[in-house]
PDB file of C-alpha atoms in Angstrom:
ATOM      1  CA  MET A  20     -31.822  -0.466   5.078  1.00  0.00           C
ATOM      2  CA  VAL A  21     -28.353  -1.535   5.280  1.00  0.00           C
ATOM      3  CA  SER A  22     -25.892   1.366   5.484  1.00  0.00           C
ATOM      4  CA  SER A  23     -23.074   1.539   2.582  1.00  0.00           C
ATOM      5  CA  ARG A  24     -20.923   4.058   4.606  1.00  0.00           C
ATOM      6  CA  ARG A  25     -17.847   3.008   5.984  1.00  0.00           C
ATOM      7  CA  ASN A  26     -17.457   2.495   9.662  1.00  0.00           C
ATOM      8  CA  THR A  27     -16.756   6.115  10.902  1.00  0.00           C
ATOM      9  CA  THR A  28     -14.552   4.936  13.829  1.00  0.00           C
ATOM     10  CA  ALA A  29     -12.615   2.330  11.398  1.00  0.00           C
ATOM     11  CA  SER A  30     -11.997   5.519   8.891  1.00  0.00           C
ATOM     12  CA  LEU A  31     -11.066   7.510  11.889  1.00  0.00           C
ATOM     13  CA  PHE A  32      -8.485   4.868  12.719  1.00  0.00           C
ATOM     14  CA  LEU A  33      -7.096   4.732   9.215  1.00  0.00           C
ATOM     15  CA  TRP A  34      -6.575   8.040   8.243  1.00  0.00           C
ATOM     16  CA  THR A  35      -5.067   8.793  11.594  1.00  0.00           C
ATOM     17  CA  GLY A  36      -2.623   5.948  10.900  1.00  0.00           C
ATOM     18  CA  LEU A  37      -1.974   6.880   7.537  1.00  0.00           C
ATOM     19  CA  LEU A  38      -1.214  10.561   8.472  1.00  0.00           C
ATOM     20  CA  LEU A  39       0.893   9.876  11.288  1.00  0.00           C
ATOM     21  CA  PHE A  40       2.576   7.667   8.880  1.00  0.00           C
ATOM     22  CA  ALA A  41       2.969   9.936   6.398  1.00  0.00           C
ATOM     23  CA  GLY A  42       4.293  12.825   8.687  1.00  0.00           C
ATOM     24  CA  LEU A  43       6.824  10.615  10.645  1.00  0.00           C
ATOM     25  CA  SER A  44       8.032   9.326   6.987  1.00  0.00           C
ATOM     26  CA  LEU A  45       8.629  12.910   5.554  1.00  0.00           C
ATOM     27  CA  GLU A  46       9.756  14.871   8.129  1.00  0.00           C
ATOM     28  CA  PRO A  47      13.465  13.497   8.053  1.00  0.00           C
ATOM     29  CA  LEU A  48      13.481  14.281   4.298  1.00  0.00           C
ATOM     30  CA  LEU A  49      13.536  17.847   5.330  1.00  0.00           C
ATOM     31  CA  ARG A  50      17.114  17.306   6.328  1.00  0.00           C
ATOM     32  CA  MET A  51      18.018  15.590   3.387  1.00  0.00           C
ATOM     33  CA  PRO A  52      19.652  17.376   0.410  1.00  0.00           C
ATOM     34  CA  ALA A  53      17.637  17.395  -2.993  1.00  0.00           C
ATOM     35  CA  SER A  54      18.112  14.352  -5.058  1.00  0.00           C
ATOM     36  CA  LEU A  55      16.450  11.894  -7.391  1.00  0.00           C
ATOM     37  CA  PHE A  56      16.636   9.174  -4.330  1.00  0.00           C
ATOM     38  CA  LEU A  57      14.334  11.881  -2.395  1.00  0.00           C
ATOM     39  CA  TYR A  58      11.591  11.113  -4.876  1.00  0.00           C
ATOM     40  CA  HIS A  59      11.671   7.423  -3.372  1.00  0.00           C
ATOM     41  CA  PRO A  60      10.454   7.818   0.212  1.00  0.00           C
ATOM     42  CA  ILE A  61       8.035  10.434  -0.927  1.00  0.00           C
ATOM     43  CA  LEU A  62       6.790   8.315  -3.551  1.00  0.00           C
ATOM     44  CA  MET A  63       6.587   5.156  -1.667  1.00  0.00           C
ATOM     45  CA  VAL A  64       4.255   6.884   0.893  1.00  0.00           C
ATOM     46  CA  GLY A  65       1.781   8.102  -1.528  1.00  0.00           C
ATOM     47  CA  THR A  66       1.632   4.352  -2.392  1.00  0.00           C
ATOM     48  CA  MET A  67       0.708   3.092   0.760  1.00  0.00           C
ATOM     49  CA  ILE A  68      -1.847   5.494   1.064  1.00  0.00           C
ATOM     50  CA  PHE A  69      -3.623   4.674  -2.143  1.00  0.00           C
ATOM     51  CA  ILE A  70      -3.260   1.014  -1.684  1.00  0.00           C
ATOM     52  CA  THR A  71      -4.328   1.120   1.758  1.00  0.00           C
ATOM     53  CA  GLU A  72      -7.243   3.188   1.122  1.00  0.00           C
ATOM     54  CA  GLY A  73      -8.196   1.212  -2.159  1.00  0.00           C
ATOM     55  CA  ILE A  74      -8.449  -2.126   0.351  1.00  0.00           C
ATOM     56  CA  ALA A  75     -10.280  -0.497   3.134  1.00  0.00           C
ATOM     57  CA  LEU A  76     -13.434   0.894   0.550  1.00  0.00           C
ATOM     58  CA  LEU A  77     -14.049  -3.140   0.229  1.00  0.00           C
ATOM     59  CA  GLN A  78     -13.881  -3.732   4.001  1.00  0.00           C
ATOM     60  CA  ALA A  79     -17.790  -2.854   5.121  1.00  0.00           C
ATOM     61  CA  PRO A  80     -19.117  -6.304   6.043  1.00  0.00           C
ATOM     62  CA  THR A  81     -22.383  -5.536   4.495  1.00  0.00           C
ATOM     63  CA  LEU A  82     -23.187  -2.984   1.186  1.00  0.00           C
ATOM     64  CA  PRO A  83     -26.137  -3.267  -1.115  1.00  0.00           C
ATOM     65  CA  ALA A  84     -24.980  -4.544  -4.478  1.00  0.00           C
ATOM     66  CA  SER A  85     -24.934  -0.898  -6.467  1.00  0.00           C
ATOM     67  CA  ALA A  86     -22.720   0.420  -3.622  1.00  0.00           C
ATOM     68  CA  HIS A  87     -20.290  -2.739  -3.752  1.00  0.00           C
ATOM     69  CA  LYS A  88     -19.769  -1.942  -7.305  1.00  0.00           C
ATOM     70  CA  GLN A  89     -19.153   1.451  -6.825  1.00  0.00           C
ATOM     71  CA  ARG A  90     -16.183   0.209  -4.507  1.00  0.00           C
ATOM     72  CA  LYS A  91     -14.906  -2.009  -6.814  1.00  0.00           C
ATOM     73  CA  THR A  92     -14.417   0.539  -9.602  1.00  0.00           C
ATOM     74  CA  TRP A  93     -12.781   3.087  -6.779  1.00  0.00           C
ATOM     75  CA  HIS A  94     -10.669  -0.127  -5.730  1.00  0.00           C
ATOM     76  CA  GLY A  95      -9.480  -0.243  -8.742  1.00  0.00           C
ATOM     77  CA  TYR A  96      -8.924   3.817  -9.747  1.00  0.00           C
ATOM     78  CA  PHE A  97      -6.914   3.528  -6.263  1.00  0.00           C
ATOM     79  CA  GLN A  98      -4.693   0.607  -6.972  1.00  0.00           C
ATOM     80  CA  ALA A  99      -3.934   2.039 -10.498  1.00  0.00           C
ATOM     81  CA  ILE A 100      -2.593   5.151  -9.096  1.00  0.00           C
ATOM     82  CA  GLY A 101      -0.408   2.987  -6.769  1.00  0.00           C
ATOM     83  CA  LEU A 102       0.921   1.054  -9.340  1.00  0.00           C
ATOM     84  CA  ILE A 103       2.273   4.102 -11.178  1.00  0.00           C
ATOM     85  CA  VAL A 104       3.391   5.701  -7.668  1.00  0.00           C
ATOM     86  CA  ILE A 105       5.371   2.435  -6.691  1.00  0.00           C
ATOM     87  CA  GLU A 106       6.721   2.114 -10.412  1.00  0.00           C
ATOM     88  CA  ALA A 107       7.972   5.488 -10.338  1.00  0.00           C
ATOM     89  CA  GLY A 108       9.369   5.069  -6.813  1.00  0.00           C
ATOM     90  CA  PHE A 109      10.925   1.947  -7.772  1.00  0.00           C
ATOM     91  CA  THR A 110      12.610   3.846 -11.041  1.00  0.00           C
ATOM     92  CA  ALA A 111      13.877   6.457  -8.646  1.00  0.00           C
ATOM     93  CA  ILE A 112      16.116   4.260  -5.899  1.00  0.00           C
ATOM     94  CA  TYR A 113      17.058   1.824  -9.384  1.00  0.00           C
ATOM     95  CA  VAL A 114      18.183   4.466 -11.121  1.00  0.00           C
ATOM     96  CA  THR A 115      19.808   6.416  -8.167  1.00  0.00           C
ATOM     97  CA  LYS A 116      22.143   2.887  -7.216  1.00  0.00           C
ATOM     98  CA  ASP A 117      23.133   2.553 -10.856  1.00  0.00           C
ATOM     99  CA  ARG A 118      24.472   6.184 -11.097  1.00  0.00           C
ATOM    100  CA  ASN A 119      26.236   6.059  -7.792  1.00  0.00           C
ATOM    101  CA  ASN A 120      27.924   2.107  -8.632  1.00  0.00           C
ATOM    102  CA  LYS A 121      26.122   0.765  -5.789  1.00  0.00           C
ATOM    103  CA  PRO A 122      24.290  -3.092  -5.777  1.00  0.00           C
ATOM    104  CA  HIS A 123      21.237  -3.511  -5.920  1.00  0.00           C
ATOM    105  CA  PHE A 124      18.769  -5.368  -3.290  1.00  0.00           C
ATOM    106  CA  SER A 125      21.686  -5.827  -1.424  1.00  0.00           C
ATOM    107  CA  THR A 126      19.367  -5.148   1.924  1.00  0.00           C
ATOM    108  CA  ILE A 127      16.073  -6.792   3.336  1.00  0.00           C
ATOM    109  CA  HIS A 128      14.483  -3.930   2.055  1.00  0.00           C
ATOM    110  CA  GLY A 129      15.459  -3.867  -1.502  1.00  0.00           C
ATOM    111  CA  GLN A 130      14.824  -7.163  -1.610  1.00  0.00           C
ATOM    112  CA  LEU A 131      11.361  -7.006   0.074  1.00  0.00           C
ATOM    113  CA  GLY A 132      10.680  -4.150  -1.921  1.00  0.00           C
ATOM    114  CA  VAL A 133      11.282  -5.659  -5.313  1.00  0.00           C
ATOM    115  CA  MET A 134       9.295  -8.761  -4.596  1.00  0.00           C
ATOM    116  CA  CYS A 135       6.200  -5.917  -3.570  1.00  0.00           C
ATOM    117  CA  VAL A 136       6.751  -4.258  -7.030  1.00  0.00           C
ATOM    118  CA  MET A 137       6.147  -7.525  -8.934  1.00  0.00           C
ATOM    119  CA  TRP A 138       3.528  -8.897  -6.878  1.00  0.00           C
ATOM    120  CA  PHE A 139       1.668  -5.524  -6.651  1.00  0.00           C
ATOM    121  CA  THR A 140       2.216  -5.583 -10.860  1.00  0.00           C
ATOM    122  CA  ALA A 141       0.589  -8.874 -11.210  1.00  0.00           C
ATOM    123  CA  GLN A 142      -2.077  -8.469  -8.721  1.00  0.00           C
ATOM    124  CA  ALA A 143      -3.010  -5.457 -10.694  1.00  0.00           C
ATOM    125  CA  ILE A 144      -2.927  -7.517 -14.078  1.00  0.00           C
ATOM    126  CA  PHE A 145      -4.783 -10.492 -12.698  1.00  0.00           C
ATOM    127  CA  GLY A 146      -7.535  -7.941 -11.097  1.00  0.00           C
ATOM    128  CA  SER A 147      -7.817  -5.912 -14.471  1.00  0.00           C
ATOM    129  CA  ILE A 148      -8.558  -9.162 -16.213  1.00  0.00           C
ATOM    130  CA  LEU A 149     -11.508  -9.989 -13.745  1.00  0.00           C
ATOM    131  CA  ALA A 150     -12.607  -6.867 -14.046  1.00  0.00           C
ATOM    132  CA  TYR A 151     -12.924  -5.958 -17.533  1.00  0.00           C
ATOM    133  CA  PHE A 152     -12.162  -9.563 -19.343  1.00  0.00           C
ATOM    134  CA  PRO A 153     -14.393 -12.011 -17.305  1.00  0.00           C
ATOM    135  CA  ARG A 154     -14.749 -14.028 -20.137  1.00  0.00           C
ATOM    136  CA  LEU A 155     -11.019 -15.176 -20.014  1.00  0.00           C
ATOM    137  CA  VAL A 156     -11.124 -16.920 -16.538  1.00  0.00           C
ATOM    138  CA  GLY A 157     -14.052 -19.631 -17.517  1.00  0.00           C
ATOM    139  CA  ASN A 158     -17.347 -20.172 -15.679  1.00  0.00           C
ATOM    140  CA  ILE A 159     -18.966 -18.101 -12.811  1.00  0.00           C
ATOM    141  CA  SER A 160     -17.649 -20.799  -9.990  1.00  0.00           C
ATOM    142  CA  GLN A 161     -14.423 -20.089 -11.130  1.00  0.00           C
ATOM    143  CA  LYS A 162     -14.609 -16.811 -11.511  1.00  0.00           C
ATOM    144  CA  LYS A 163     -15.718 -16.847  -7.501  1.00  0.00           C
ATOM    145  CA  GLN A 164     -12.632 -18.679  -6.927  1.00  0.00           C
ATOM    146  CA  TYR A 165     -10.472 -16.251  -8.736  1.00  0.00           C
ATOM    147  CA  TRP A 166     -11.806 -13.316  -6.975  1.00  0.00           C
ATOM    148  CA  ASN A 167     -11.087 -14.974  -3.744  1.00  0.00           C
ATOM    149  CA  TRP A 168      -7.804 -15.619  -4.621  1.00  0.00           C
ATOM    150  CA  HIS A 169      -7.393 -11.879  -5.828  1.00  0.00           C
ATOM    151  CA  ARG A 170      -8.840 -10.465  -2.479  1.00  0.00           C
ATOM    152  CA  GLN A 171      -6.559 -12.951  -0.487  1.00  0.00           C
ATOM    153  CA  GLY A 172      -3.871 -11.999  -2.223  1.00  0.00           C
ATOM    154  CA  GLY A 173      -4.496  -8.239  -1.846  1.00  0.00           C
ATOM    155  CA  TYR A 174      -4.435  -8.904   1.793  1.00  0.00           C
ATOM    156  CA  VAL A 175      -1.196 -10.739   2.367  1.00  0.00           C
ATOM    157  CA  LEU A 176       0.378  -8.273  -0.325  1.00  0.00           C
ATOM    158  CA  LEU A 177      -0.677  -5.169   1.978  1.00  0.00           C
ATOM    159  CA  GLY A 178       0.984  -6.670   4.866  1.00  0.00           C
ATOM    160  CA  LEU A 179       3.901  -7.222   2.843  1.00  0.00           C
ATOM    161  CA  MET A 180       4.006  -3.819   1.724  1.00  0.00           C
ATOM    162  CA  TRP A 181       3.592  -2.432   5.398  1.00  0.00           C
ATOM    163  CA  ILE A 182       6.380  -4.706   6.669  1.00  0.00           C
ATOM    164  CA  THR A 183       8.792  -3.165   3.659  1.00  0.00           C
ATOM    165  CA  SER A 184       7.874   0.114   4.754  1.00  0.00           C
ATOM    166  CA  GLN A 185       8.770  -0.450   8.069  1.00  0.00           C
ATOM    167  CA  THR A 186      12.484  -1.885   7.093  1.00  0.00           C
ATOM    168  CA  GLY A 187      12.787   1.347   5.085  1.00  0.00           C
ATOM    169  CA  VAL A 188      11.631   4.268   7.758  1.00  0.00           C
ATOM    170  CA  ARG A 189      14.495   2.233   9.961  1.00  0.00           C
ATOM    171  CA  SER A 190      17.328   2.098   7.008  1.00  0.00           C
ATOM    172  CA  THR A 191      20.261   3.414   7.855  1.00  0.00           C
ATOM    173  CA  SER A 192      20.082   6.792   6.185  1.00  0.00           C
ATOM    174  CA  MET A 193      16.654   7.190   7.314  1.00  0.00           C
ATOM    175  CA  LEU A 194      17.548   7.033  11.171  1.00  0.00           C
ATOM    176  CA  ALA A 195      20.461   9.223  10.531  1.00  0.00           C
ATOM    177  CA  LEU A 196      17.871  12.095   9.430  1.00  0.00           C
ATOM    178  CA  GLN A 197      15.595  11.723  12.848  1.00  0.00           C
ATOM    179  CA  ARG A 198      15.065  14.468  15.109  1.00  0.00           C
ATOM    180  CA  ASP A 199      14.851  12.436  17.659  1.00  0.00           C
ATOM    181  CA  PRO A 200      15.389   8.549  17.552  1.00  0.00           C
ATOM    182  CA  ILE A 201      11.922   8.294  20.157  1.00  0.00           C
ATOM    183  CA  LEU A 202      10.179   9.057  16.938  1.00  0.00           C
ATOM    184  CA  ILE A 203      10.758   5.937  15.308  1.00  0.00           C
ATOM    185  CA  ASN A 204       8.946   4.146  17.875  1.00  0.00           C
ATOM    186  CA  PHE A 205       5.574   6.002  16.686  1.00  0.00           C
ATOM    187  CA  HIS A 206       5.529   3.912  13.624  1.00  0.00           C
ATOM    188  CA  TRP A 207       4.582   1.239  15.515  1.00  0.00           C
ATOM    189  CA  LEU A 208       1.524   3.083  16.533  1.00  0.00           C
ATOM    190  CA  ALA A 209       0.708   4.219  12.837  1.00  0.00           C
ATOM    191  CA  LEU A 210       0.825   0.530  11.849  1.00  0.00           C
ATOM    192  CA  GLY A 211      -1.728  -0.304  14.992  1.00  0.00           C
ATOM    193  CA  LEU A 212      -4.274   2.464  13.859  1.00  0.00           C
ATOM    194  CA  VAL A 213      -4.228   1.722  10.196  1.00  0.00           C
ATOM    195  CA  SER A 214      -4.572  -2.141  11.224  1.00  0.00           C
ATOM    196  CA  LEU A 215      -7.522  -1.227  13.539  1.00  0.00           C
ATOM    197  CA  GLY A 216      -8.718   0.842  10.687  1.00  0.00           C
ATOM    198  CA  LEU A 217      -9.069  -2.444   8.319  1.00  0.00           C
ATOM    199  CA  LEU A 218      -9.792  -4.659  10.688  1.00  0.00           C
ATOM    200  CA  LEU A 219     -12.714  -2.899  12.443  1.00  0.00           C
ATOM    201  CA  PRO A 220     -15.158  -3.099   9.336  1.00  0.00           C
ATOM    202  CA  SER A 221     -14.116  -6.332   7.717  1.00  0.00           C
ATOM    203  CA  THR A 222     -15.435  -9.747   7.595  1.00  0.00           C
ATOM    204  CA  LEU A 223     -11.887 -11.291   7.624  1.00  0.00           C
TER     205      LEU A 223
END
């Protein structure tokens, strides 16, 4: 009998990495005065958790059809929440820069960030069409090809979002709030653990 459970070791690596990333990212914010900007890093940490877990759900190499269908449904829920949260986080930083008359997308982090928001939005729309309006995409062979594009696009997007998050935690404002500069290096450990959690049960 094929188990529909995720690899326990993979899940442990994944969630240890996600929690470490969240703790390292949010702890410096305790020294930041309350402001609209504060919502940006908090919401983006939430986005990373939702999108990463949403993809991890589908990483088990062998699943019964019923379990795979259920996980696809949960994948959609997690990604939908992640999309709402990333849009809110983007709005927070955009309005903050507007209010302070600062240029938009003037840093690598900002440029990668807006790319992620647009890509995530397009990815979510494409996935929703495949899931809920399959007749719009043609025959079975075309659907399989489109699902493959959606899957591969999701992997690339996830990688880009993690790169973007690493540029964010190393921004001038975030580095200035670090209790100890050495702590920033633990983000690499978090990223490594998340990567292991995604790759261990994967058929990539």
